[in-house]
Coordinates of N, CA and C in Angstrom, one line a residue:
M503 N -11.8 -12.4 26.0 CA -10.9 -11.3 26.0 C -11.7 -10.0 25.9
R504 N -11.4 -9.1 26.8 CA -12.2 -7.8 26.8 C -11.6 -6.9 25.7
K505 N -12.6 -6.1 25.1 CA -12.2 -5.1 24.1 C -12.4 -3.8 24.7
G506 N -11.7 -2.8 24.2 CA -11.9 -1.4 24.7 C -10.6 -0.7 24.6
P507 N -10.5 0.5 25.2 CA -9.3 1.3 25.1 C -8.1 0.7 25.7
V508 N -8.2 0.0 26.8 CA -7.0 -0.7 27.4 C -6.5 -1.8 26.5
F509 N -7.4 -2.6 25.9 CA -7.0 -3.6 25.0 C -6.3 -3.0 23.8
L510 N -6.8 -1.9 23.2 CA -6.2 -1.3 22.1 C -4.8 -0.8 22.4
F511 N -4.7 -0.1 23.6 CA -3.4 0.4 24.0 C -2.4 -0.7 24.2
A512 N -2.8 -1.8 24.8 CA -1.9 -3.0 25.0 C -1.4 -3.5 23.7
T513 N -2.3 -3.6 22.7 CA -2.0 -4.2 21.4 C -1.0 -3.3 20.7
I514 N -1.2 -2.0 20.8 CA -0.3 -1.0 20.2 C 1.1 -1.1 20.8
A515 N 1.1 -1.2 22.2 CA 2.4 -1.2 22.9 C 3.1 -2.5 22.5
I516 N 2.5 -3.6 22.4 CA 3.1 -4.9 22.0 C 3.7 -4.8 20.6
A517 N 2.9 -4.2 19.7 CA 3.3 -4.1 18.3 C 4.5 -3.2 18.2
C518 N 4.5 -2.0 18.9 CA 5.6 -1.1 18.9 C 6.9 -1.8 19.5
G519 N 6.7 -2.5 20.5 CA 7.9 -3.2 21.1 C 8.5 -4.2 20.1
I520 N 7.7 -4.9 19.4 CA 8.2 -5.9 18.4 C 8.9 -5.2 17.3
I521 N 8.4 -4.0 16.8 CA 9.0 -3.3 15.8 C 10.3 -2.7 16.2
I522 N 10.4 -2.2 17.5 CA 11.7 -1.7 18.0 C 12.7 -2.8 18.0
I523 N 12.4 -4.0 18.5 CA 13.3 -5.1 18.6 C 13.8 -5.5 17.2
L524 N 12.9 -5.6 16.3 CA 13.3 -5.9 14.9 C 14.1 -4.9 14.3
A525 N 13.9 -3.6 14.6 CA 14.7 -2.5 14.0 C 16.1 -2.6 14.5
L526 N 16.3 -3.1 15.7 CA 17.7 -3.2 16.2 C 18.4 -4.4 15.6
I527 N 17.7 -5.4 15.1 CA 18.3 -6.6 14.6 C 18.5 -6.6 13.0
L528 N 17.4 -6.1 12.4 CA 17.4 -6.2 10.9 C 18.1 -5.0 10.2
P529 N 18.6 -5.2 9.0 CA 19.3 -4.1 8.3 C 18.2 -3.1 7.7
T530 N 18.7 -1.9 7.3 CA 17.8 -0.9 6.9 C 17.1 -1.2 5.5
Q531 N 17.8 -2.0 4.7 CA 17.2 -2.3 3.4 C 15.9 -3.1 3.6
F532 N 15.9 -3.9 4.7 CA 14.7 -4.7 5.0 C 13.5 -3.7 5.2
W533 N 13.7 -2.6 5.9 CA 12.6 -1.7 6.3 C 12.1 -1.0 5.1
W534 N 12.9 -0.7 4.1 CA 12.4 -0.1 2.9 C 11.5 -1.1 2.1
F535 N 11.9 -2.4 2.1 CA 11.1 -3.4 1.5 C 9.7 -3.5 2.2
V536 N 9.7 -3.5 3.6 CA 8.5 -3.5 4.4 C 7.6 -2.3 4.1
L537 N 8.2 -1.1 4.0 CA 7.5 0.1 3.7 C 6.8 0.0 2.3
A538 N 7.6 -0.5 1.3 CA 7.0 -0.6 0.0 C 5.8 -1.6 0.0
A539 N 6.0 -2.8 0.7 CA 5.0 -3.8 0.7 C 3.7 -3.2 1.4
V540 N 3.9 -2.5 2.5 CA 2.8 -1.9 3.2 C 2.0 -0.9 2.4
L541 N 2.8 0.0 1.6 CA 2.1 0.9 0.8 C 1.4 0.3 -0.4
I542 N 1.9 -0.8 -0.9 CA 1.2 -1.6 -2.0 C -0.1 -2.2 -1.4
C543 N 0.0 -2.8 -0.3 CA -1.2 -3.4 0.3 C -2.2 -2.4 0.7
L544 N -1.8 -1.2 1.2 CA -2.7 -0.1 1.5 C -3.4 0.4 0.3
G545 N -2.7 0.5 -0.8 CA -3.3 1.0 -2.0 C -4.3 0.0 -2.6
I546 N -4.0 -1.3 -2.5 CA -5.0 -2.3 -2.9 C -6.2 -2.3 -2.0
W547 N -6.0 -2.2 -0.7 CA -7.1 -2.2 0.2 C -8.0 -1.0 0.0
I548 N -7.4 0.2 -0.3 CA -8.2 1.4 -0.5 C -9.0 1.3 -1.8
R549 N -8.4 0.7 -2.9 CA -9.1 0.5 -4.1 C -10.3 -0.4 -4.0
K550 N -10.2 -1.5 -3.2 CA -11.2 -2.4 -3.0 C -12.4 -1.8 -2.2
C551 N -12.1 -0.9 -1.2 CA -13.1 -0.3 -0.4 C -13.9 0.7 -1.1
K552 N -13.4 1.3 -2.1 CA -14.1 2.4 -2.8 C -15.0 1.9 -3.9

């Protein structure tokens, strides 16, 4: 598999498409839970990197 700007753009496009489809299906409370989980994971990752 080739890496580069086209590969990155394709990956971002696929991820955005999946998120849009899930946003149409899942309730809003689920997205608040996902946001909280992402923020917690981001905080742990930043603490480990420093």
